[in-house]
mmCIF file of C-alpha atoms in Angstrom:
data_model
loop_
_atom_site.group_PDB
_atom_site.id
_atom_site.type_symbol
_atom_site.label_atom_id
_atom_site.label_comp_id
_atom_site.label_asym_id
_atom_site.label_seq_id
_atom_site.Cartn_x
_atom_site.Cartn_y
_atom_site.Cartn_z
ATOM 1 C CA MET X 250 -153.986 5.754 -113.372
ATOM 2 C CA GLN X 251 -154.452 9.181 -111.794
ATOM 3 C CA VAL X 252 -153.288 7.976 -108.382
ATOM 4 C CA PHE X 253 -150.188 6.337 -109.864
ATOM 5 C CA LYS X 254 -149.271 9.498 -111.802
ATOM 6 C CA LEU X 255 -149.881 11.669 -108.736
ATOM 7 C CA TYR X 256 -147.705 9.308 -106.668
ATOM 8 C CA LEU X 257 -144.766 9.728 -109.043
ATOM 9 C CA LYS X 258 -145.380 13.480 -109.297
ATOM 10 C CA LEU X 259 -145.206 13.791 -105.514
ATOM 11 C CA PHE X 260 -142.044 11.693 -105.474
ATOM 12 C CA ARG X 261 -140.322 14.129 -107.846
ATOM 13 C CA SER X 262 -140.624 16.811 -105.179
ATOM 14 C CA TYR X 263 -138.625 14.595 -102.780
ATOM 15 C CA ILE X 264 -135.879 13.733 -105.263
ATOM 16 C CA PRO X 265 -133.559 16.595 -104.123
ATOM 17 C CA SER X 266 -133.578 15.401 -100.497
ATOM 18 C CA SER X 267 -133.041 11.812 -101.653
ATOM 19 C CA MET X 268 -130.142 12.900 -103.861
ATOM 20 C CA ILE X 269 -128.321 14.129 -100.765
ATOM 21 C CA TYR X 270 -128.177 10.570 -99.416
ATOM 22 C CA LEU X 271 -127.230 9.273 -102.851
ATOM 23 C CA VAL X 272 -124.305 11.670 -103.276
ATOM 24 C CA VAL X 273 -123.091 11.225 -99.696
ATOM 25 C CA PHE X 274 -123.248 7.441 -100.022
ATOM 26 C CA PHE X 275 -121.185 7.273 -103.200
ATOM 27 C CA SER X 276 -118.701 9.876 -101.935
ATOM 28 C CA ILE X 277 -118.095 7.799 -98.796
ATOM 29 C CA ALA X 278 -118.646 4.216 -99.951
ATOM 30 C CA ILE X 279 -116.292 4.376 -102.925
ATOM 31 C CA PRO X 280 -113.214 5.548 -100.925
ATOM 32 C CA LEU X 281 -114.060 3.055 -98.165
ATOM 33 C CA SER X 282 -114.362 0.216 -100.640
ATOM 34 C CA LYS X 283 -110.974 1.137 -102.104
ATOM 35 C CA ALA X 284 -109.486 1.302 -98.613
ATOM 36 C CA GLY X 285 -110.947 -2.097 -97.833
ATOM 37 C CA SER X 286 -109.381 -3.661 -100.905
ATOM 38 C CA GLU X 287 -106.018 -2.025 -100.164
ATOM 39 C CA GLN X 288 -105.923 -3.801 -96.810
ATOM 40 C CA LEU X 289 -105.137 -6.991 -98.716
ATOM 41 C CA SER X 290 -101.851 -5.582 -100.038
ATOM 42 C CA PHE X 291 -98.760 -5.547 -97.835
ATOM 43 C CA LYS X 292 -96.504 -2.527 -97.660
ATOM 44 C CA GLU X 293 -93.613 -2.235 -95.244
ATOM 45 C CA SER X 294 -93.954 0.813 -93.020
ATOM 46 C CA SER X 295 -91.210 3.350 -92.455
ATOM 47 C CA VAL X 296 -90.609 5.670 -89.513
ATOM 48 C CA ARG X 297 -89.920 9.396 -89.717
ATOM 49 C CA LEU X 298 -87.137 10.115 -87.244
ATOM 50 C CA ALA X 299 -84.163 12.306 -86.404
ATOM 51 C CA VAL X 300 -80.744 10.926 -85.414
ATOM 52 C CA PHE X 301 -78.039 12.921 -83.613
ATOM 53 C CA ASP X 302 -74.561 11.370 -83.724
ATOM 54 C CA GLU X 303 -72.468 12.657 -80.831
ATOM 55 C CA ASP X 304 -70.055 9.704 -81.023
ATOM 56 C CA ASN X 305 -69.188 10.301 -84.704
ATOM 57 C CA SER X 306 -67.520 6.905 -85.007
ATOM 58 C CA ALA X 307 -67.538 4.233 -87.712
ATOM 59 C CA ALA X 308 -70.005 2.151 -85.674
ATOM 60 C CA SER X 309 -72.408 5.054 -85.117
ATOM 61 C CA ARG X 310 -72.307 6.032 -88.798
ATOM 62 C CA LYS X 311 -73.039 2.434 -89.798
ATOM 63 C CA LEU X 312 -76.028 2.375 -87.442
ATOM 64 C CA ILE X 313 -77.409 5.560 -89.013
ATOM 65 C CA GLU X 314 -76.879 4.151 -92.527
ATOM 66 C CA ASN X 315 -78.827 1.001 -91.649
ATOM 67 C CA ILE X 316 -81.650 2.963 -90.048
ATOM 68 C CA ASP X 317 -81.875 5.194 -93.134
ATOM 69 C CA LEU X 318 -82.260 2.224 -95.501
ATOM 70 C CA LYS X 319 -85.928 1.605 -94.637
ATOM 71 C CA ASN X 320 -86.841 4.765 -92.760
ATOM 72 C CA ASP X 321 -87.005 8.500 -93.341
ATOM 73 C CA VAL X 322 -84.192 10.199 -91.421
ATOM 74 C CA THR X 323 -84.845 13.947 -91.167
ATOM 75 C CA ASP X 324 -82.287 16.654 -90.396
ATOM 76 C CA ILE X 325 -83.406 19.064 -87.669
ATOM 77 C CA ALA X 326 -81.607 21.315 -85.210
ATOM 78 C CA ASN X 327 -80.374 19.584 -82.071
ATOM 79 C CA ASP X 328 -82.152 21.731 -79.509
ATOM 80 C CA HIS X 329 -84.983 20.816 -77.170
ATOM 81 C CA ASP X 330 -87.634 23.235 -78.487
ATOM 82 C CA THR X 331 -87.120 22.268 -82.130
ATOM 83 C CA ILE X 332 -87.255 18.571 -81.295
ATOM 84 C CA MET X 333 -90.436 18.928 -79.218
ATOM 85 C CA ASP X 334 -92.129 20.981 -81.948
ATOM 86 C CA ALA X 335 -91.239 18.358 -84.562
ATOM 87 C CA LEU X 336 -92.617 15.568 -82.375
ATOM 88 C CA TYR X 337 -95.771 17.519 -81.526
ATOM 89 C CA TYR X 338 -96.588 18.341 -85.153
ATOM 90 C CA THR X 339 -95.599 14.752 -86.186
ATOM 91 C CA THR X 340 -92.895 15.979 -88.530
ATOM 92 C CA ILE X 341 -90.991 13.140 -86.911
ATOM 93 C CA ASN X 342 -92.151 10.287 -84.693
ATOM 94 C CA TYR X 343 -88.901 9.301 -83.025
ATOM 95 C CA VAL X 344 -85.563 10.812 -81.973
ATOM 96 C CA ILE X 345 -82.310 8.885 -81.423
ATOM 97 C CA THR X 346 -79.220 10.400 -79.830
ATOM 98 C CA ILE X 347 -76.021 8.307 -80.110
ATOM 99 C CA LYS X 348 -73.859 9.535 -77.262
ATOM 100 C CA LYS X 349 -70.085 9.677 -76.949
ATOM 101 C CA GLY X 350 -68.564 6.269 -76.214
ATOM 102 C CA TYR X 351 -71.077 4.207 -78.228
ATOM 103 C CA GLU X 352 -68.455 2.382 -80.324
ATOM 104 C CA ASP X 353 -66.203 1.626 -77.340
ATOM 105 C CA ILE X 354 -69.045 0.086 -75.329
ATOM 106 C CA LEU X 355 -70.438 -1.799 -78.359
ATOM 107 C CA LYS X 356 -67.154 -3.598 -79.106
ATOM 108 C CA ASP X 357 -66.428 -4.368 -75.448
ATOM 109 C CA PRO X 358 -67.589 -7.987 -74.810
ATOM 110 C CA SER X 359 -67.892 -7.274 -71.087
ATOM 111 C CA SER X 360 -70.360 -4.387 -71.527
ATOM 112 C CA THR X 361 -73.898 -4.856 -70.273
ATOM 113 C CA GLY X 362 -77.305 -3.831 -71.520
ATOM 114 C CA ASP X 363 -77.296 -0.910 -69.114
ATOM 115 C CA ASP X 364 -74.015 0.267 -70.608
ATOM 116 C CA ILE X 365 -75.570 0.264 -74.093
ATOM 117 C CA ALA X 366 -78.672 2.058 -72.817
ATOM 118 C CA SER X 367 -76.472 4.788 -71.370
ATOM 119 C CA VAL X 368 -75.073 5.714 -74.796
ATOM 120 C CA ILE X 369 -78.314 5.514 -76.830
ATOM 121 C CA ASP X 370 -81.000 7.997 -75.850
ATOM 122 C CA THR X 371 -84.455 7.922 -77.442
ATOM 123 C CA MET X 372 -87.351 10.376 -77.328
ATOM 124 C CA TYR X 373 -90.999 10.187 -78.456
ATOM 125 C CA LEU X 374 -94.335 11.631 -77.346
ATOM 126 C CA SER X 375 -96.418 8.478 -76.983
ATOM 127 C CA GLU X 376 -96.335 4.754 -77.571
ATOM 128 C CA ASN X 377 -97.468 3.813 -81.068
ATOM 129 C CA TYR X 378 -96.702 1.393 -83.874
ATOM 130 C CA SER X 379 -93.799 3.443 -85.233
ATOM 131 C CA VAL X 380 -92.153 3.738 -81.812
ATOM 132 C CA THR X 381 -92.496 0.021 -81.119
ATOM 133 C CA MET X 382 -91.112 -0.901 -84.541
ATOM 134 C CA MET X 383 -88.051 1.338 -84.167
ATOM 135 C CA GLU X 384 -87.278 0.170 -80.633
ATOM 136 C CA GLN X 385 -87.524 -3.430 -81.794
ATOM 137 C CA TYR X 386 -85.154 -2.707 -84.670
ATOM 138 C CA LEU X 387 -82.572 -1.051 -82.384
ATOM 139 C CA ASP X 388 -82.805 -3.931 -79.933
ATOM 140 C CA GLU X 389 -82.312 -6.542 -82.675
ATOM 141 C CA TYR X 390 -79.426 -4.632 -84.260
ATOM 142 C CA ILE X 391 -77.443 -4.093 -81.060
ATOM 143 C CA HIS X 392 -78.058 -7.609 -79.711
ATOM 144 C CA SER X 393 -76.960 -9.113 -83.022
ATOM 145 C CA VAL X 394 -73.736 -7.059 -83.172
ATOM 146 C CA ARG X 395 -72.886 -7.851 -79.552
ATOM 147 C CA GLY X 396 -73.626 -11.531 -80.155
ATOM 148 C CA TYR X 397 -71.117 -11.719 -83.003
ATOM 149 C CA ILE X 398 -68.518 -9.831 -80.934
ATOM 150 C CA ALA X 399 -69.065 -12.201 -78.000
ATOM 151 C CA GLY X 400 -68.386 -15.052 -80.444
ATOM 152 C CA GLY X 401 -64.986 -13.612 -81.316
ATOM 153 C CA ALA X 402 -65.806 -11.531 -84.407
ATOM 154 C CA THR X 403 -64.322 -8.111 -84.987
ATOM 155 C CA LEU X 404 -66.570 -5.048 -84.852
ATOM 156 C CA ASP X 405 -66.539 -4.632 -88.654
ATOM 157 C CA THR X 406 -67.411 -8.299 -89.196
ATOM 158 C CA ALA X 407 -70.138 -8.181 -86.556
ATOM 159 C CA ILE X 408 -71.742 -5.109 -88.146
ATOM 160 C CA SER X 409 -71.498 -6.614 -91.657
ATOM 161 C CA SER X 410 -73.083 -9.906 -90.536
ATOM 162 C CA THR X 411 -75.844 -8.035 -88.723
ATOM 163 C CA GLU X 412 -76.584 -5.990 -91.841
ATOM 164 C CA ASP X 413 -76.946 -9.202 -93.851
ATOM 165 C CA GLU X 414 -79.368 -10.617 -91.281
ATOM 166 C CA LEU X 415 -81.587 -7.559 -91.037
ATOM 167 C CA SER X 416 -81.647 -6.891 -94.780
ATOM 168 C CA CYS X 417 -83.340 -10.193 -95.588
ATOM 169 C CA ASP X 418 -86.656 -9.639 -97.374
ATOM 170 C CA ILE X 419 -89.674 -11.673 -96.336
ATOM 171 C CA ASP X 420 -92.361 -12.593 -98.847
ATOM 172 C CA VAL X 421 -95.812 -11.910 -97.377
ATOM 173 C CA THR X 422 -98.820 -13.700 -98.851
ATOM 174 C CA TYR X 423 -102.377 -13.011 -97.763
ATOM 175 C CA GLU X 424 -104.626 -16.037 -97.584
ATOM 176 C CA THR X 425 -108.393 -15.983 -97.203
ATOM 177 C CA PHE X 426 -110.198 -18.756 -95.405
ATOM 178 C CA SER X 427 -113.070 -19.073 -97.844
ATOM 179 C CA LYS X 428 -114.039 -22.626 -98.702
ATOM 180 C CA ASP X 429 -114.789 -21.529 -102.250
ATOM 181 C CA SER X 430 -112.002 -19.590 -103.944
ATOM 182 C CA SER X 431 -114.283 -18.673 -106.852
ATOM 183 C CA ALA X 432 -116.644 -16.969 -104.414
ATOM 184 C CA GLU X 433 -113.834 -14.669 -103.329
ATOM 185 C CA SER X 434 -113.118 -13.567 -106.905
ATOM 186 C CA ASP X 435 -116.820 -13.083 -107.696
ATOM 187 C CA PHE X 436 -117.505 -10.962 -104.614
ATOM 188 C CA THR X 437 -114.397 -8.993 -103.707
ATOM 189 C CA GLU X 438 -113.620 -7.058 -100.546
ATOM 190 C CA SER X 439 -114.269 -3.725 -102.273
ATOM 191 C CA MET X 440 -117.712 -4.880 -103.436
ATOM 192 C CA ALA X 441 -118.490 -6.098 -99.927
ATOM 193 C CA TYR X 442 -117.751 -2.628 -98.536
ATOM 194 C CA PHE X 443 -120.117 -1.113 -101.107
ATOM 195 C CA PHE X 444 -122.962 -3.500 -100.291
ATOM 196 C CA ARG X 445 -122.357 -3.249 -96.532
ATOM 197 C CA TYR X 446 -123.581 0.354 -96.285
ATOM 198 C CA LEU X 447 -126.714 -0.092 -98.408
ATOM 199 C CA PRO X 448 -129.052 -0.691 -95.410
ATOM 200 C CA TYR X 449 -128.463 2.830 -94.113
ATOM 201 C CA VAL X 450 -129.025 4.536 -97.446
ATOM 202 C CA PHE X 451 -132.047 2.376 -98.357
ATOM 203 C CA ILE X 452 -133.771 3.098 -95.045
ATOM 204 C CA SER X 453 -132.944 6.813 -95.218
ATOM 205 C CA ILE X 454 -134.038 7.373 -98.807
ATOM 206 C CA LEU X 455 -137.163 5.225 -98.800
ATOM 207 C CA ILE X 456 -138.616 6.424 -95.492
ATOM 208 C CA ASN X 457 -137.923 10.079 -96.313
ATOM 209 C CA ALA X 458 -139.401 9.673 -99.802
ATOM 210 C CA LEU X 459 -142.309 7.256 -99.311
ATOM 211 C CA ALA X 460 -143.673 8.185 -95.885
ATOM 212 C CA PRO X 461 -144.561 11.831 -96.763
ATOM 213 C CA ILE X 462 -146.279 10.704 -99.991
ATOM 214 C CA LEU X 463 -148.366 8.111 -98.180
ATOM 215 C CA LEU X 464 -149.241 10.653 -95.491
ATOM 216 C CA THR X 465 -150.478 12.984 -98.229
ATOM 217 C CA PHE X 466 -152.859 10.328 -99.548
ATOM 218 C CA ASN X 467 -154.008 9.557 -95.996
ATOM 219 C CA LYS X 468 -154.916 13.141 -95.183
ATOM 220 C CA LYS X 469 -158.550 13.528 -94.239
ATOM 221 C CA ASP X 470 -159.602 15.807 -97.106
ATOM 222 C CA GLN X 471 -157.649 13.860 -99.701
ATOM 223 C CA ASN X 472 -159.007 10.557 -98.434
ATOM 224 C CA ASN X 473 -162.597 11.827 -98.486
ATOM 225 C CA ARG X 474 -162.259 12.977 -102.091
ATOM 226 C CA ILE X 475 -160.933 9.604 -103.139
ATOM 227 C CA ARG X 476 -163.784 7.812 -101.364
ATOM 228 C CA CYS X 477 -166.343 10.057 -103.095
ATOM 229 C CA SER X 478 -164.830 9.445 -106.532
ATOM 230 C CA SER X 479 -165.611 6.582 -108.891
ATOM 231 C CA LEU X 480 -162.227 5.034 -108.093
ATOM 232 C CA SER X 481 -162.614 1.722 -106.289
ATOM 233 C CA SER X 482 -160.595 0.989 -103.177
ATOM 234 C CA THR X 483 -158.969 -1.949 -104.965
ATOM 235 C CA SER X 484 -157.809 0.247 -107.841
ATOM 236 C CA PHE X 485 -156.595 2.902 -105.414
ATOM 237 C CA SER X 486 -154.571 0.383 -103.395
ATOM 238 C CA SER X 487 -153.186 -1.222 -106.556
ATOM 239 C CA GLN X 488 -151.971 2.107 -107.915
ATOM 240 C CA LEU X 489 -150.382 2.995 -104.566
ATOM 241 C CA PHE X 490 -148.655 -0.387 -104.558
ATOM 242 C CA ALA X 491 -147.468 0.098 -108.151
ATOM 243 C CA GLY X 492 -146.110 3.570 -107.393
ATOM 244 C CA THR X 493 -144.268 2.304 -104.335
ATOM 245 C CA GLY X 494 -142.868 -0.633 -106.306
ATOM 246 C CA VAL X 495 -141.584 1.571 -109.122
ATOM 247 C CA ILE X 496 -139.813 3.916 -106.699
ATOM 248 C CA VAL X 497 -138.267 1.074 -104.682
ATOM 249 C CA PHE X 498 -137.058 -0.672 -107.831
ATOM 250 C CA ALA X 499 -135.654 2.577 -109.272
ATOM 251 C CA VAL X 500 -133.718 3.397 -106.091
ATOM 252 C CA TRP X 501 -132.384 -0.165 -105.834
ATOM 253 C CA ALA X 502 -131.445 -0.248 -109.551
ATOM 254 C CA ILE X 503 -129.421 2.967 -109.257
ATOM 255 C CA PHE X 504 -127.203 1.401 -106.606
ATOM 256 C CA MET X 505 -126.875 -1.873 -108.497
ATOM 257 C CA ILE X 506 -125.718 0.039 -111.569
ATOM 258 C CA GLY X 507 -123.266 1.832 -109.286
ATOM 259 C CA SER X 508 -121.935 -1.508 -108.038
ATOM 260 C CA MET X 509 -121.394 -2.678 -111.618
ATOM 261 C CA VAL X 510 -119.541 0.536 -112.440
ATOM 262 C CA MET X 511 -117.294 -0.041 -109.423
ATOM 263 C CA ASN X 512 -116.803 -3.659 -110.492
ATOM 264 C CA ARG X 513 -116.060 -2.472 -114.039
ATOM 265 C CA GLY X 514 -118.441 -4.962 -115.579
ATOM 266 C CA ILE X 515 -121.318 -7.350 -115.070
ATOM 267 C CA LEU X 516 -121.395 -9.132 -111.718
ATOM 268 C CA ASN X 517 -120.645 -12.851 -111.653
ATOM 269 C CA GLY X 518 -121.293 -15.902 -109.508
ATOM 270 C CA VAL X 519 -122.166 -15.359 -105.864
ATOM 271 C CA ALA X 520 -122.193 -11.589 -106.394
ATOM 272 C CA TRP X 521 -125.741 -12.074 -107.665
ATOM 273 C CA ILE X 522 -126.665 -13.447 -104.244
ATOM 274 C CA ALA X 523 -125.515 -10.102 -102.817
ATOM 275 C CA VAL X 524 -127.744 -8.381 -105.388
ATOM 276 C CA LEU X 525 -130.706 -10.514 -104.293
ATOM 277 C CA ASN X 526 -129.868 -9.805 -100.657
ATOM 278 C CA SER X 527 -129.824 -6.058 -101.317
ATOM 279 C CA PHE X 528 -133.146 -6.177 -103.203
ATOM 280 C CA LEU X 529 -134.760 -8.016 -100.307
ATOM 281 C CA PHE X 530 -133.491 -5.377 -97.886
ATOM 282 C CA ALA X 531 -134.787 -2.619 -100.171
ATOM 283 C CA LEU X 532 -138.239 -4.228 -99.859
ATOM 284 C CA ILE X 533 -137.783 -4.396 -96.080
ATOM 285 C CA SER X 534 -136.856 -0.699 -96.012
ATOM 286 C CA ALA X 535 -139.941 0.164 -98.067
ATOM 287 C CA THR X 536 -142.123 -1.847 -95.683
ATOM 288 C CA ILE X 537 -140.603 0.027 -92.742
ATOM 289 C CA ALA X 538 -141.562 3.256 -94.538
ATOM 290 C CA LEU X 539 -145.131 1.961 -94.907
ATOM 291 C CA LEU X 540 -145.198 1.049 -91.222
ATOM 292 C CA VAL X 541 -143.959 4.509 -90.204
ATOM 293 C CA SER X 542 -146.606 6.196 -92.350
ATOM 294 C CA ALA X 543 -149.303 3.944 -90.868
ATOM 295 C CA PHE X 544 -148.844 5.709 -87.522
ATOM 296 C CA LYS X 545 -149.516 9.042 -89.316
ATOM 297 C CA PRO X 546 -146.659 11.046 -87.793
ATOM 298 C CA SER X 547 -146.152 14.717 -88.539
ATOM 299 C CA GLU X 548 -144.055 15.337 -91.655
ATOM 300 C CA SER X 549 -141.696 17.471 -89.561
ATOM 301 C CA VAL X 550 -140.606 14.468 -87.474
ATOM 302 C CA ILE X 551 -140.221 11.955 -90.305
ATOM 303 C CA ASN X 552 -136.535 12.786 -90.803
ATOM 304 C CA MET X 553 -135.878 12.357 -87.079
ATOM 305 C CA ILE X 554 -137.672 8.992 -87.096
ATOM 306 C CA THR X 555 -135.652 7.982 -90.153
ATOM 307 C CA GLN X 556 -132.311 8.737 -88.516
ATOM 308 C CA ILE X 557 -133.264 6.954 -85.302
ATOM 309 C CA ILE X 558 -134.213 3.810 -87.219
ATOM 310 C CA ALA X 559 -131.360 3.947 -89.744
ATOM 311 C CA LEU X 560 -128.516 4.871 -87.389
ATOM 312 C CA GLY X 561 -129.746 2.691 -84.543
ATOM 313 C CA MET X 562 -130.154 -0.390 -86.704
ATOM 314 C CA CYS X 563 -126.878 0.103 -88.574
ATOM 315 C CA PHE X 564 -124.781 0.644 -85.437
ATOM 316 C CA LEU X 565 -126.322 -2.319 -83.620
ATOM 317 C CA CYS X 566 -126.227 -4.731 -86.551
ATOM 318 C CA GLY X 567 -122.628 -4.324 -87.727
ATOM 319 C CA VAL X 568 -123.095 -2.041 -90.728
ATOM 320 C CA PHE X 569 -120.904 0.781 -89.425
ATOM 321 C CA VAL X 570 -118.916 -1.335 -86.947
ATOM 322 C CA PRO X 571 -117.896 -4.901 -87.948
ATOM 323 C CA GLN X 572 -119.865 -7.621 -86.192
ATOM 324 C CA SER X 573 -116.583 -9.253 -85.170
ATOM 325 C CA VAL X 574 -115.835 -6.412 -82.715
ATOM 326 C CA LEU X 575 -119.342 -6.060 -81.272
ATOM 327 C CA GLY X 576 -120.108 -7.534 -77.861
ATOM 328 C CA ASP X 577 -122.158 -10.688 -77.403
ATOM 329 C CA GLY X 578 -124.982 -8.729 -75.786
ATOM 330 C CA VAL X 579 -125.188 -6.299 -78.699
ATOM 331 C CA LEU X 580 -125.179 -9.123 -81.242
ATOM 332 C CA ALA X 581 -127.878 -10.982 -79.308
ATOM 333 C CA ALA X 582 -130.121 -7.908 -79.495
ATOM 334 C CA ALA X 583 -129.203 -7.252 -83.135
ATOM 335 C CA LYS X 584 -130.515 -10.669 -84.189
ATOM 336 C CA PHE X 585 -134.029 -9.255 -83.754
ATOM 337 C CA LEU X 586 -133.335 -6.719 -86.527
ATOM 338 C CA PRO X 587 -133.176 -7.493 -90.275
ATOM 339 C CA ALA X 588 -129.955 -5.532 -90.896
ATOM 340 C CA TYR X 589 -128.041 -8.039 -88.746
ATOM 341 C CA TRP X 590 -128.890 -10.892 -91.105
ATOM 342 C CA TYR X 591 -128.226 -8.772 -94.178
ATOM 343 C CA THR X 592 -124.752 -7.886 -92.882
ATOM 344 C CA ARG X 593 -124.009 -11.443 -91.795
ATOM 345 C CA ALA X 594 -124.832 -12.755 -95.280
ATOM 346 C CA ASN X 595 -122.729 -10.003 -96.863
ATOM 347 C CA ASP X 596 -119.722 -10.761 -94.631
ATOM 348 C CA THR X 597 -119.997 -14.487 -95.363
ATOM 349 C CA LEU X 598 -120.137 -13.871 -99.105
ATOM 350 C CA CYS X 599 -116.856 -11.929 -99.138
ATOM 351 C CA GLY X 600 -115.025 -14.351 -96.842
ATOM 352 C CA MET X 601 -114.971 -12.239 -93.659
ATOM 353 C CA ASN X 602 -116.748 -15.207 -92.124
ATOM 354 C CA THR X 603 -116.100 -18.801 -93.172
ATOM 355 C CA PHE X 604 -117.863 -19.219 -96.511
ATOM 356 C CA ASP X 605 -120.981 -21.344 -96.141
ATOM 357 C CA ILE X 606 -123.658 -21.094 -98.834
ATOM 358 C CA GLY X 607 -126.175 -22.737 -96.514
ATOM 359 C CA GLU X 608 -125.685 -20.024 -93.899
ATOM 360 C CA ILE X 609 -126.090 -17.326 -96.550
ATOM 361 C CA TRP X 610 -129.449 -18.711 -97.675
ATOM 362 C CA MET X 611 -130.462 -19.068 -94.038
ATOM 363 C CA CYS X 612 -129.767 -15.349 -93.491
ATOM 364 C CA ILE X 613 -131.762 -14.439 -96.595
ATOM 365 C CA GLY X 614 -134.604 -16.658 -95.380
ATOM 366 C CA VAL X 615 -134.644 -14.871 -92.021
ATOM 367 C CA GLU X 616 -134.766 -11.520 -93.834
ATOM 368 C CA PHE X 617 -137.738 -12.760 -95.858
ATOM 369 C CA GLY X 618 -139.413 -13.717 -92.590
ATOM 370 C CA PHE X 619 -138.852 -10.168 -91.315
ATOM 371 C CA LEU X 620 -140.419 -8.841 -94.531
ATOM 372 C CA ILE X 621 -143.568 -10.939 -94.029
ATOM 373 C CA LEU X 622 -143.742 -9.916 -90.363
ATOM 374 C CA LEU X 623 -143.429 -6.222 -91.247
ATOM 375 C CA VAL X 624 -146.155 -6.527 -93.906
ATOM 376 C CA ILE X 625 -148.535 -8.169 -91.420
ATOM 377 C CA THR X 626 -147.687 -5.571 -88.762
ATOM 378 C CA THR X 627 -148.259 -2.714 -91.210
ATOM 379 C CA MET X 628 -151.638 -4.111 -92.277
ATOM 380 C CA THR X 629 -152.650 -4.552 -88.634
ATOM 381 C CA VAL X 630 -151.625 -1.011 -87.685
ATOM 382 C CA ASN X 631 -153.441 0.392 -90.729
ATOM 383 C CA LYS X 632 -156.609 -1.445 -89.739
ATOM 384 C CA ILE X 633 -156.378 -0.278 -86.123
ATOM 385 C CA MET X 634 -155.732 3.334 -87.126
ATOM 386 C CA SER X 635 -158.592 3.209 -89.644
ATOM 387 C CA ASN X 636 -161.023 1.817 -87.070
ATOM 388 C CA THR X 637 -159.887 4.432 -84.553
ATOM 389 C CA GLY X 638 -160.534 7.187 -87.084
ATOM 390 C CA ARG X 639 -163.987 5.860 -87.859
ATOM 391 C CA SER X 640 -164.830 5.610 -84.150
ATOM 392 C CA LYS X 641 -163.836 9.234 -83.587
ATOM 393 C CA ALA X 642 -165.843 10.344 -86.620
ATOM 394 C CA SER X 643 -168.972 8.450 -85.532
ATOM 395 C CA GLY X 644 -168.586 9.847 -82.002
ATOM 396 C CA ARG X 645 -168.544 13.399 -83.326
ATOM 397 C CA ALA X 646 -171.547 12.654 -85.547
ATOM 398 C CA VAL X 647 -173.579 11.340 -82.586
ATOM 399 C CA GLY X 648 -172.575 14.334 -80.473
#
């Protein structure tokens, strides 16, 4: 088992570079998975704003009180430079100035929208969610008060009725569109985020770790020594295969243990399909590493090749950017890459797509087809490169 032991010994020298990807993955994937799960909880947003009351009336004070109920009203100096600095540094997002005459125009049934606009001045740097939300609130508040006044109510009654309307709480319930509710609980959104980014880290770690080792065994001097030894080619290939298998399984197992730690227990139900899906992609990544090494590139360019393959495949296939926002042309091209089918199965498992167990197994089947194709391609390239090397050697011998 000398070759097997040497394989693992060489791998130990590449552990530090592999650990970089491991640490970066967990430092990024864990916060992202938490962020993904938090998207399923509703929290009403508030706006940071400043309000200047130049009217100083009962109606203007009531308006400020209502705004302050669900927003963060900040006290700042009422001068242009201070306001612009606060907006620029996002200390506040919105400024309201209630001008003199606000109450008189508000309680006048004959006043128009332009009259109201003339006594309420707003300021902000750019259109955004906070600005839109505050403008909508002001519009609803003023229209409601004026509606009650037009119906014969006094100003105090109109303001009180408007407060009751706008203070109503709405219960928000998130519903998923999975056909199988148990599938959703077995494979949560946070777990889906963790599994989503595995293609990048598998490709990066396995190519950077396996390709240099295989290149070492394929070096001319090393290869000649092996051929001259008593070790048969079958035993040599078997030990290389065993070494590769141990490394692939170890890398995959580390991430599966990490997923269980994040899940705070053993995985259940359809989550095991995600585990199978990830193991299949780990094998695909290892086969890609074998294919890269078959072309015998320089060790100095292996990292560049790794990033081109990993980043290119992950951006095209919906690992970094959800498939739902990718264009039809990009998705059509991505279907020729295994990461597309991995991601599609992962999204279907967590309910991002309509849950369909048949589609999930179809995606896994396509990935298995890619694995077989990559194995055949690697064997073909190895044979061609070997024959080319022999031809060059025989040519030099004849010369």
